[in-house]
PDB file of C-alpha atoms in Angstrom:
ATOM      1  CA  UNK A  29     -22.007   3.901  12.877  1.00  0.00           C
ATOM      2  CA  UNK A  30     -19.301   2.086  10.784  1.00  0.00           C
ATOM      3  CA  UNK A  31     -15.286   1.973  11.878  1.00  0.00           C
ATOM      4  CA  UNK A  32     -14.533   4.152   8.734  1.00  0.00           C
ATOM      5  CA  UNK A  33     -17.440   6.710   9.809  1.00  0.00           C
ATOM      6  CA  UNK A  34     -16.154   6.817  13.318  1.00  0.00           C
ATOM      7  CA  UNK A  35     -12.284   7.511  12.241  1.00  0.00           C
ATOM      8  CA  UNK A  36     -13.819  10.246   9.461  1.00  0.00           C
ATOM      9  CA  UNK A  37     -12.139   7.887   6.871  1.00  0.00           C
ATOM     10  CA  UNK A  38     -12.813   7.813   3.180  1.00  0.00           C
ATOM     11  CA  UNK A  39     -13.348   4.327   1.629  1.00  0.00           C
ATOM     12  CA  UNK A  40     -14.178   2.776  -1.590  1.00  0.00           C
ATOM     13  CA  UNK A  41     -17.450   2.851  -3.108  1.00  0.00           C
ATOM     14  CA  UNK A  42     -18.605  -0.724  -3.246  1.00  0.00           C
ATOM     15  CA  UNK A  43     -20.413   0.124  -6.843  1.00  0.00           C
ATOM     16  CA  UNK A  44     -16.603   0.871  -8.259  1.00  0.00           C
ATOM     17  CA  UNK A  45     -15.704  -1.931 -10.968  1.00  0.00           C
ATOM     18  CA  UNK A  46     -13.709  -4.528  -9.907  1.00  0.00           C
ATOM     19  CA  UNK A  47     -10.353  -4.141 -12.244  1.00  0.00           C
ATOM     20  CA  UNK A  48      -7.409  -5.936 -13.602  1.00  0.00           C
ATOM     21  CA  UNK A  49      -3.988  -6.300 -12.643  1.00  0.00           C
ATOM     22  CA  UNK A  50      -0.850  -4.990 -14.745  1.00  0.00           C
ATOM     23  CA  UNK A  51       1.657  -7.980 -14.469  1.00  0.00           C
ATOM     24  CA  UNK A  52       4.978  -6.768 -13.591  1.00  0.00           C
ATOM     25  CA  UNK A  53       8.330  -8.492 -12.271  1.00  0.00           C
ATOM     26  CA  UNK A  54       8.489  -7.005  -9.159  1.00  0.00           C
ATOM     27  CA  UNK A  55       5.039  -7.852  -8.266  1.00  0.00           C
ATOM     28  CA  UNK A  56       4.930 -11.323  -7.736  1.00  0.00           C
ATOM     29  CA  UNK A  57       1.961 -11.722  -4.810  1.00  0.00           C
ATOM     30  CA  UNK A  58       4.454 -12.108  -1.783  1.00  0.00           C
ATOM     31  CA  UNK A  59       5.447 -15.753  -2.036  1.00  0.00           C
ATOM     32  CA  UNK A  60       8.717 -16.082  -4.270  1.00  0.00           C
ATOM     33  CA  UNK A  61      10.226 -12.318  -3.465  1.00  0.00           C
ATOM     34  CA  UNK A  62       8.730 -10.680  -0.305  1.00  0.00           C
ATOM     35  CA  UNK A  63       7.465  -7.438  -2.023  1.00  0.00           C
ATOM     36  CA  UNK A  64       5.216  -5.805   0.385  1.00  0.00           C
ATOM     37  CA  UNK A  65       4.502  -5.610   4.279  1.00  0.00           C
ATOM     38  CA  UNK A  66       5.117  -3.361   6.597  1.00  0.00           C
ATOM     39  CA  UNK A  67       7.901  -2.195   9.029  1.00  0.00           C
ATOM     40  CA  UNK A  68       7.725  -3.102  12.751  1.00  0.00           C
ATOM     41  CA  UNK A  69       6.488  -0.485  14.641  1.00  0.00           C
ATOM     42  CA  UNK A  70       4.270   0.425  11.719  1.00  0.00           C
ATOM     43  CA  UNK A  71       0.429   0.736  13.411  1.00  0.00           C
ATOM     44  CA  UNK A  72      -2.682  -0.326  11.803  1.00  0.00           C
ATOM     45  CA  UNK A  73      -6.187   0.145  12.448  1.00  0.00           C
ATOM     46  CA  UNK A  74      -7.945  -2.706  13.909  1.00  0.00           C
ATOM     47  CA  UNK A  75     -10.550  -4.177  16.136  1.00  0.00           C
ATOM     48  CA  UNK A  76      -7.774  -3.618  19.296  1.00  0.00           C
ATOM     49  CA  UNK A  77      -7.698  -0.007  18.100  1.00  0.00           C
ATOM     50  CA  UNK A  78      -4.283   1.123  16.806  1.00  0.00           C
ATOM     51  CA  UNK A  79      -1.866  -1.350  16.643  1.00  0.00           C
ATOM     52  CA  UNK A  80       1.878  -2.088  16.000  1.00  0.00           C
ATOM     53  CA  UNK A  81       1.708  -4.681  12.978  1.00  0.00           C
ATOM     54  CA  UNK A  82       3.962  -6.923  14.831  1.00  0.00           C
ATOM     55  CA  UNK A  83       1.658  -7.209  17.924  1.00  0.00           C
ATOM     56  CA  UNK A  84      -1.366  -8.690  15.877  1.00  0.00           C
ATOM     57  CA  UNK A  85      -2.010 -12.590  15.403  1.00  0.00           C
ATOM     58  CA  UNK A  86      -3.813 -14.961  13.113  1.00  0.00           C
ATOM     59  CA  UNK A  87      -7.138 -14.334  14.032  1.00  0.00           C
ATOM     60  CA  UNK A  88      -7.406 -10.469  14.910  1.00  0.00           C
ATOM     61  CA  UNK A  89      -9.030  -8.370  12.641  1.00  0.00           C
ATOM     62  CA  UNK A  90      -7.735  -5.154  10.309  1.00  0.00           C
ATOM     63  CA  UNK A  91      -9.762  -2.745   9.179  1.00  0.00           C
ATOM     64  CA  UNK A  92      -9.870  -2.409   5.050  1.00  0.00           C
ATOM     65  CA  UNK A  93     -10.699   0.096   2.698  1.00  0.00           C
ATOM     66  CA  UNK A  94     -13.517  -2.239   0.566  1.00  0.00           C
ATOM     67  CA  UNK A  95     -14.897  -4.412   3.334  1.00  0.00           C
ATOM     68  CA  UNK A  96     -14.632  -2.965   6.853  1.00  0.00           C
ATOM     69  CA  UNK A  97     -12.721  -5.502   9.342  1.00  0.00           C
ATOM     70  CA  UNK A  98     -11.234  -8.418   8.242  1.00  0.00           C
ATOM     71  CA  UNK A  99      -9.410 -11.473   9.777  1.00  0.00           C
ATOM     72  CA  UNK A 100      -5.949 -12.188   9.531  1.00  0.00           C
ATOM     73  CA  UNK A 101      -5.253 -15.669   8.270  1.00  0.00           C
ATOM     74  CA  UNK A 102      -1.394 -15.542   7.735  1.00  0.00           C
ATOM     75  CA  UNK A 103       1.188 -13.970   9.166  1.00  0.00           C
ATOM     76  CA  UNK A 104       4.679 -14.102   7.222  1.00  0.00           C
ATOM     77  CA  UNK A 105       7.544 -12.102   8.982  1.00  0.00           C
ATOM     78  CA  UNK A 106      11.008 -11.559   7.342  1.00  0.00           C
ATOM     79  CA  UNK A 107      14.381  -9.670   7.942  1.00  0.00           C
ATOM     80  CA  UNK A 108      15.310  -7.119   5.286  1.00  0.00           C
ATOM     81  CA  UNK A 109      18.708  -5.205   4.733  1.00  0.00           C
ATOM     82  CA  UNK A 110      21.031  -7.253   6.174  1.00  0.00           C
ATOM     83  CA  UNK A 111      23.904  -5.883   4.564  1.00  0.00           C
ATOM     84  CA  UNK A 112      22.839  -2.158   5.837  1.00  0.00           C
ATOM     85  CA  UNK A 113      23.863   0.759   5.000  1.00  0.00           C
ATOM     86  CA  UNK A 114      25.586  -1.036   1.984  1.00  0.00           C
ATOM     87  CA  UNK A 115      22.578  -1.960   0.463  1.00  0.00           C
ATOM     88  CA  UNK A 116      22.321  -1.747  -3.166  1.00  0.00           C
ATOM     89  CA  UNK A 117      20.444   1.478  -4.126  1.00  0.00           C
ATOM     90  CA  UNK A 118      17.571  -0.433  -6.624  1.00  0.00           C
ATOM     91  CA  UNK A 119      16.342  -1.575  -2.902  1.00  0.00           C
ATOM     92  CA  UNK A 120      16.674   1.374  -0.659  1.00  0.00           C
ATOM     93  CA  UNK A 121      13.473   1.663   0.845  1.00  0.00           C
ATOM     94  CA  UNK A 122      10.861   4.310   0.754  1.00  0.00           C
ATOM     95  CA  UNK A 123      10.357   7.586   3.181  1.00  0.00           C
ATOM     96  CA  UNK A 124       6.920   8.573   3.671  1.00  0.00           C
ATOM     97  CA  UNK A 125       6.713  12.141   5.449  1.00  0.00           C
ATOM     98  CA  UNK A 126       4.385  12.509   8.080  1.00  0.00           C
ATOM     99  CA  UNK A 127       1.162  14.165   5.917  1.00  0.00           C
ATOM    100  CA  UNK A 128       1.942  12.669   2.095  1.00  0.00           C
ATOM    101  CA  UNK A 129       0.419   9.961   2.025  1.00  0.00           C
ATOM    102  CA  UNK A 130      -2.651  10.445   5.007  1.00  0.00           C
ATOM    103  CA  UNK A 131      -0.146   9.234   7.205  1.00  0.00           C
ATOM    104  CA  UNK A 132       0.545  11.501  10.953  1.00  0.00           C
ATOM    105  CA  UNK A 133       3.591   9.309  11.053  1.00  0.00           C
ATOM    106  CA  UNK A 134       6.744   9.073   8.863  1.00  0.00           C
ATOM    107  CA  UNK A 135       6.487   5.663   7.081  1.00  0.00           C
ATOM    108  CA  UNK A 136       9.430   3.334   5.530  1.00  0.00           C
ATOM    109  CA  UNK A 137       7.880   0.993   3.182  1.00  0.00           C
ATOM    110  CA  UNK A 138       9.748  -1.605   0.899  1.00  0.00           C
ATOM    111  CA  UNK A 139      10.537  -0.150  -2.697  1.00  0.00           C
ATOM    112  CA  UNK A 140       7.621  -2.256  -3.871  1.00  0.00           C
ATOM    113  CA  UNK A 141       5.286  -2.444  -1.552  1.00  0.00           C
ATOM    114  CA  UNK A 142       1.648  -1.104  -3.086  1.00  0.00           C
ATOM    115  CA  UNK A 143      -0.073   1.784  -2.221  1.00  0.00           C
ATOM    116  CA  UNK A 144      -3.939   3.160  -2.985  1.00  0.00           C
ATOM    117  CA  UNK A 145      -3.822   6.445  -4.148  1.00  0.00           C
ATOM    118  CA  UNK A 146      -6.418   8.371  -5.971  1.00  0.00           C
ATOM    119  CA  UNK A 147      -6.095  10.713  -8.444  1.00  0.00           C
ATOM    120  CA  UNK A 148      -7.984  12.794 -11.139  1.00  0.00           C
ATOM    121  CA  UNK A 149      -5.498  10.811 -14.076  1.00  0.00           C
ATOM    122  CA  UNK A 150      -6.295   7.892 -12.956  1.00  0.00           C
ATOM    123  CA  UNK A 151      -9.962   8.243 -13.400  1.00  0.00           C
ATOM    124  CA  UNK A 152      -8.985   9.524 -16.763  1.00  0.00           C
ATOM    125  CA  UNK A 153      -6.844   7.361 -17.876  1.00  0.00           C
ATOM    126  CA  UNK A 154      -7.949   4.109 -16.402  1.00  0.00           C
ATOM    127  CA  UNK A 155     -12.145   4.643 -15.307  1.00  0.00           C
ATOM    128  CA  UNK A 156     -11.367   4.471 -11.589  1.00  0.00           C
ATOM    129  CA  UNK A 157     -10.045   7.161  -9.481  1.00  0.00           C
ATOM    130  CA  UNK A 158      -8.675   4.697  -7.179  1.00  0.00           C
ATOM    131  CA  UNK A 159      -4.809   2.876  -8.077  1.00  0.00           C
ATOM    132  CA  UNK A 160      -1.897   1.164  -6.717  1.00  0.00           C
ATOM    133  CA  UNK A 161       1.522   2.091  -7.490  1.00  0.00           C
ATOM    134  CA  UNK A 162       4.149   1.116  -6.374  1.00  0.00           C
ATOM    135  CA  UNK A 163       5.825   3.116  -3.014  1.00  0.00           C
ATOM    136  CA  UNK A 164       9.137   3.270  -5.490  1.00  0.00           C
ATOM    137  CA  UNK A 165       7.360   5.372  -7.826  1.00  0.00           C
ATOM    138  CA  UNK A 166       6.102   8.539  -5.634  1.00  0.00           C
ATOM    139  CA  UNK A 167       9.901   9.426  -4.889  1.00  0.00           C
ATOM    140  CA  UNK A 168       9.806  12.670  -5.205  1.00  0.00           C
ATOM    141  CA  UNK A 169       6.308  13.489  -4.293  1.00  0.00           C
ATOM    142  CA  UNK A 170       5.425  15.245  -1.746  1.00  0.00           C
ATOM    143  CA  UNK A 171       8.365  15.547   0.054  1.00  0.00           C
ATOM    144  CA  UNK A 172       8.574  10.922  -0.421  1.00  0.00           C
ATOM    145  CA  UNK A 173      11.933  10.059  -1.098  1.00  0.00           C
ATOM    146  CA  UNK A 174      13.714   6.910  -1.401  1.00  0.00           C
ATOM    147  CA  UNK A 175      17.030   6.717   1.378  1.00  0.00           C
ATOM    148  CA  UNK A 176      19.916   3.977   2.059  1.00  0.00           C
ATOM    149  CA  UNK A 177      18.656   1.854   5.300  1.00  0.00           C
ATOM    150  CA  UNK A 178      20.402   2.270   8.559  1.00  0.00           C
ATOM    151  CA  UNK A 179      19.786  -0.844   9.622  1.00  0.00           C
ATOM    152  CA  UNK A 180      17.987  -4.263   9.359  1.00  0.00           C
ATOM    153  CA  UNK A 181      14.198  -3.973   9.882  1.00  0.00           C
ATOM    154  CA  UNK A 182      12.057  -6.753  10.511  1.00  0.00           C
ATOM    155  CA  UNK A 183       9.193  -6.529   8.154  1.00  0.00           C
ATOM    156  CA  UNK A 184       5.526  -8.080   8.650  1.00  0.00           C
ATOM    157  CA  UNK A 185       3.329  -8.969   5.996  1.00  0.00           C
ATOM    158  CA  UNK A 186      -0.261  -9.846   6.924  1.00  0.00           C
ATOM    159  CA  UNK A 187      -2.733 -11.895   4.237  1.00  0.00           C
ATOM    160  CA  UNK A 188      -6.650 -12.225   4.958  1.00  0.00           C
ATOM    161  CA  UNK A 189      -8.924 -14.392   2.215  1.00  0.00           C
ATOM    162  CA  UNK A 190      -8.595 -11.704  -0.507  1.00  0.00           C
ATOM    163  CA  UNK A 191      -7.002  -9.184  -1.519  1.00  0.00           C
ATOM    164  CA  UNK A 192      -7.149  -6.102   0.935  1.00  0.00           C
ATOM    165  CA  UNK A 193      -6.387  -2.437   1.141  1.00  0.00           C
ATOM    166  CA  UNK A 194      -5.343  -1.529   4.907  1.00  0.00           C
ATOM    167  CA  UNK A 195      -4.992   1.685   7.030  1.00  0.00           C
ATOM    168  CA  UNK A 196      -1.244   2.591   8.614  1.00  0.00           C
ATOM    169  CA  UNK A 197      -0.233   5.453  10.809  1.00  0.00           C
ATOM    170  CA  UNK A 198      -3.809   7.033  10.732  1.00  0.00           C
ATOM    171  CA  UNK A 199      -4.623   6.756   6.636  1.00  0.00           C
ATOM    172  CA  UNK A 200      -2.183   5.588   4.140  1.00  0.00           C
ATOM    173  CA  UNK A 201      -3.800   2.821   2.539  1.00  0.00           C
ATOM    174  CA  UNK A 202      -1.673  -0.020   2.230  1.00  0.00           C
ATOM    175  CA  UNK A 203      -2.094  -2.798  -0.453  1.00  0.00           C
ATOM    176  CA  UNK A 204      -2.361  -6.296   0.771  1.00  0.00           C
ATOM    177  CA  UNK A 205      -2.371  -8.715  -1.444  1.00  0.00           C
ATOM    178  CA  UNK A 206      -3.232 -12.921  -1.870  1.00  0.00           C
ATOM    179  CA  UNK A 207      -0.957 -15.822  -0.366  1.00  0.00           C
ATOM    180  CA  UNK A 208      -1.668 -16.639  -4.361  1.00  0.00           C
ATOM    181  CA  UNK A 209       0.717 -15.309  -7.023  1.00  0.00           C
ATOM    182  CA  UNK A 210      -1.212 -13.362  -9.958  1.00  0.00           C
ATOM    183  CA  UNK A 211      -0.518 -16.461 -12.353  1.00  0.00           C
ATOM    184  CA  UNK A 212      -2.370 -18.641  -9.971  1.00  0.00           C
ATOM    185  CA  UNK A 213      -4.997 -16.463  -9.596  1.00  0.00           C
ATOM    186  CA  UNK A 214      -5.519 -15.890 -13.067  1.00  0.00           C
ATOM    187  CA  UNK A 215      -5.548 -19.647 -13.460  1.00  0.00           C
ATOM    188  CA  UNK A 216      -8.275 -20.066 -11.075  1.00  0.00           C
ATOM    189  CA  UNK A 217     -10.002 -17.386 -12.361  1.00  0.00           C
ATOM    190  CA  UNK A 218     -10.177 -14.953  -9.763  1.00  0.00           C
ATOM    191  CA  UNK A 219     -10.615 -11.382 -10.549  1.00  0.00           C
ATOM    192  CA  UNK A 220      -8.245  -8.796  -8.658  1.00  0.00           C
ATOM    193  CA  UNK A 221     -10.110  -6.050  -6.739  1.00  0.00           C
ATOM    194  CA  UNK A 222      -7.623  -3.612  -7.198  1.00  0.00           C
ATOM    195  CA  UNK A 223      -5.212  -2.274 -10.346  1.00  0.00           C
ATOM    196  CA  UNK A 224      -1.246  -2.486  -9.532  1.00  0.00           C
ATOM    197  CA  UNK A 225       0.538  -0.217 -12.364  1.00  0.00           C
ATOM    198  CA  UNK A 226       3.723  -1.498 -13.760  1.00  0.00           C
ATOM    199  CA  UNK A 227       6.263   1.246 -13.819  1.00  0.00           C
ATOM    200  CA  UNK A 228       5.076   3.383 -17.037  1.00  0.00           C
ATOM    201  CA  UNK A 229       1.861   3.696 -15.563  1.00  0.00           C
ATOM    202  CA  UNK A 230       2.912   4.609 -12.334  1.00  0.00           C
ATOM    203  CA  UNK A 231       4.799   7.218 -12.982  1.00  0.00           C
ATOM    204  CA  UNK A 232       2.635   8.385 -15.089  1.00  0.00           C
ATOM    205  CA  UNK A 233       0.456   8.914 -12.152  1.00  0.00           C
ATOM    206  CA  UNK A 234       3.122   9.979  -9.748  1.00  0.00           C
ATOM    207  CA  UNK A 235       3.787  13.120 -12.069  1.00  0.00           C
ATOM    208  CA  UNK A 236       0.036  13.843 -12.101  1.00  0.00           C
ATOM    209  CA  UNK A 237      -0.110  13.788  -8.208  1.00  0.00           C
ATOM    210  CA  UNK A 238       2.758  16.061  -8.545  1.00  0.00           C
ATOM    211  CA  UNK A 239       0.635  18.121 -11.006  1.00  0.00           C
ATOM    212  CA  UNK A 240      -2.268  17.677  -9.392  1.00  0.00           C
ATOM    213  CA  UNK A 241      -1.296  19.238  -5.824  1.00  0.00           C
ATOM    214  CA  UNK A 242       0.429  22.584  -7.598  1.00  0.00           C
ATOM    215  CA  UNK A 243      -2.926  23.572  -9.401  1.00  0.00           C
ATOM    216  CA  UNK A 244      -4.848  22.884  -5.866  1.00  0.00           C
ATOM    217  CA  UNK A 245      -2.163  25.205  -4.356  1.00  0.00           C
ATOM    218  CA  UNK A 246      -2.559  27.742  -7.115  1.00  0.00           C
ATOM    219  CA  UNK A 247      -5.845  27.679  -6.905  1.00  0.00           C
ATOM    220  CA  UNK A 248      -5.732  28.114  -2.867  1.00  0.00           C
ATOM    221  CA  UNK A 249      -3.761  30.983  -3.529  1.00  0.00           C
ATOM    222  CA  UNK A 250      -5.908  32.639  -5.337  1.00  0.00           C
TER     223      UNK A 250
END
């Protein structure tokens, strides 16, 4: 039996297409402006079980939502929010209620930080049910919101030989993308595994999630 089979985990079909990736200016692949990771204390699923993300080392694997485990092969760690709570409101991270996103735990993820969602508009609009959008963009749904830190929080961003989708706290699937920026990548011809929406697209999709959940609860009702 497979790790995603044992934790009753969906994953991506592995006869998806491969896509492309919307350039935008906050998404810059992690190396000029730290954009994604996660918070300490976050867990992730990996070979040790769950984990806290800042208990794992080059060299332990994560579990991913294409290609089962994986191996870390770079660790980068920085300190965010130093001028908390003043920090300027474009920042202010996101809240993730325990539940939105397939997550038991509340998450706080960085304004920018990816995640996988899939949606019924997506498949419509772009061929693949499966997108990332930026955590910035699903304020407002289901219960996410965006709030001023309280205080600095060491964040941990983890990079295996591709790019990755990861599980935290249980099932919100957590982009992870190259040590490479998207311009190098493009330059050496590598082709991105997942779509990451600039902002019209995204909230594009964030309203359909919105959408999306009130006809499933109308229809429940009836």
């Amino acid at each position: 039996m497979g790790m995603v089979d044992m934790f009753g985990w969906k994953n991506k079909a592995t006869e998806m297409n491969r896509r492309t990736v919307e350039m935008t200016g906050a998404y810059d692949g992690g190396l000029g402006l730290q954009t994604h990771g996660l918070m300490a204390g976050t867990r992730v699923a990996s070979n040790l079980g769950w984990r806290a993300i800042e208990a794992l080392a080059v060299g332990d694997q994560v579990l991913t939502f294409d290609n089962g485990m994986q191996e870390i092969v770079e660790i980068r760690r920085k300190v965010f929010f130093l001028d908390a709570p003043e920090t300027d409101r474009a920042i202010w991270p996101v809240t993730v209620p325990a539940g939105a996103m397939g997550n038991r735990e509340e998450l706080t993820l960085l304004a920018d930080q990816g995640v996988l969602i899939e949606s019924d508009a997506a498949a419509d609009r772009h061929g693949d049910p499966f997108a990332v959008l930026p955590a910035r963009s699903l304020a407002g749904v289901r219960g996410i919101t965006r709030t001023a830190p309280a205080q600095q929080i060491e964040l941990i961003a983890v990079y295996f030989a591709a790019e990755e989708v990861i599980y935290a706290e249980g099932g919100a699937l957590i982009h992870c993308p190259t040590r490479s920026t998207p311009l190098d990548a493009m330059m050496n011809g590598v082709v991105p595994s997942y779509d990451v929406m600039g902002a019209e697209d995204a909230a594009y999709l964030a309203q359909a999630l919105v959408m999306e959940d009130q006809m499933f609860a109308a229809a429940a009702h009836v």
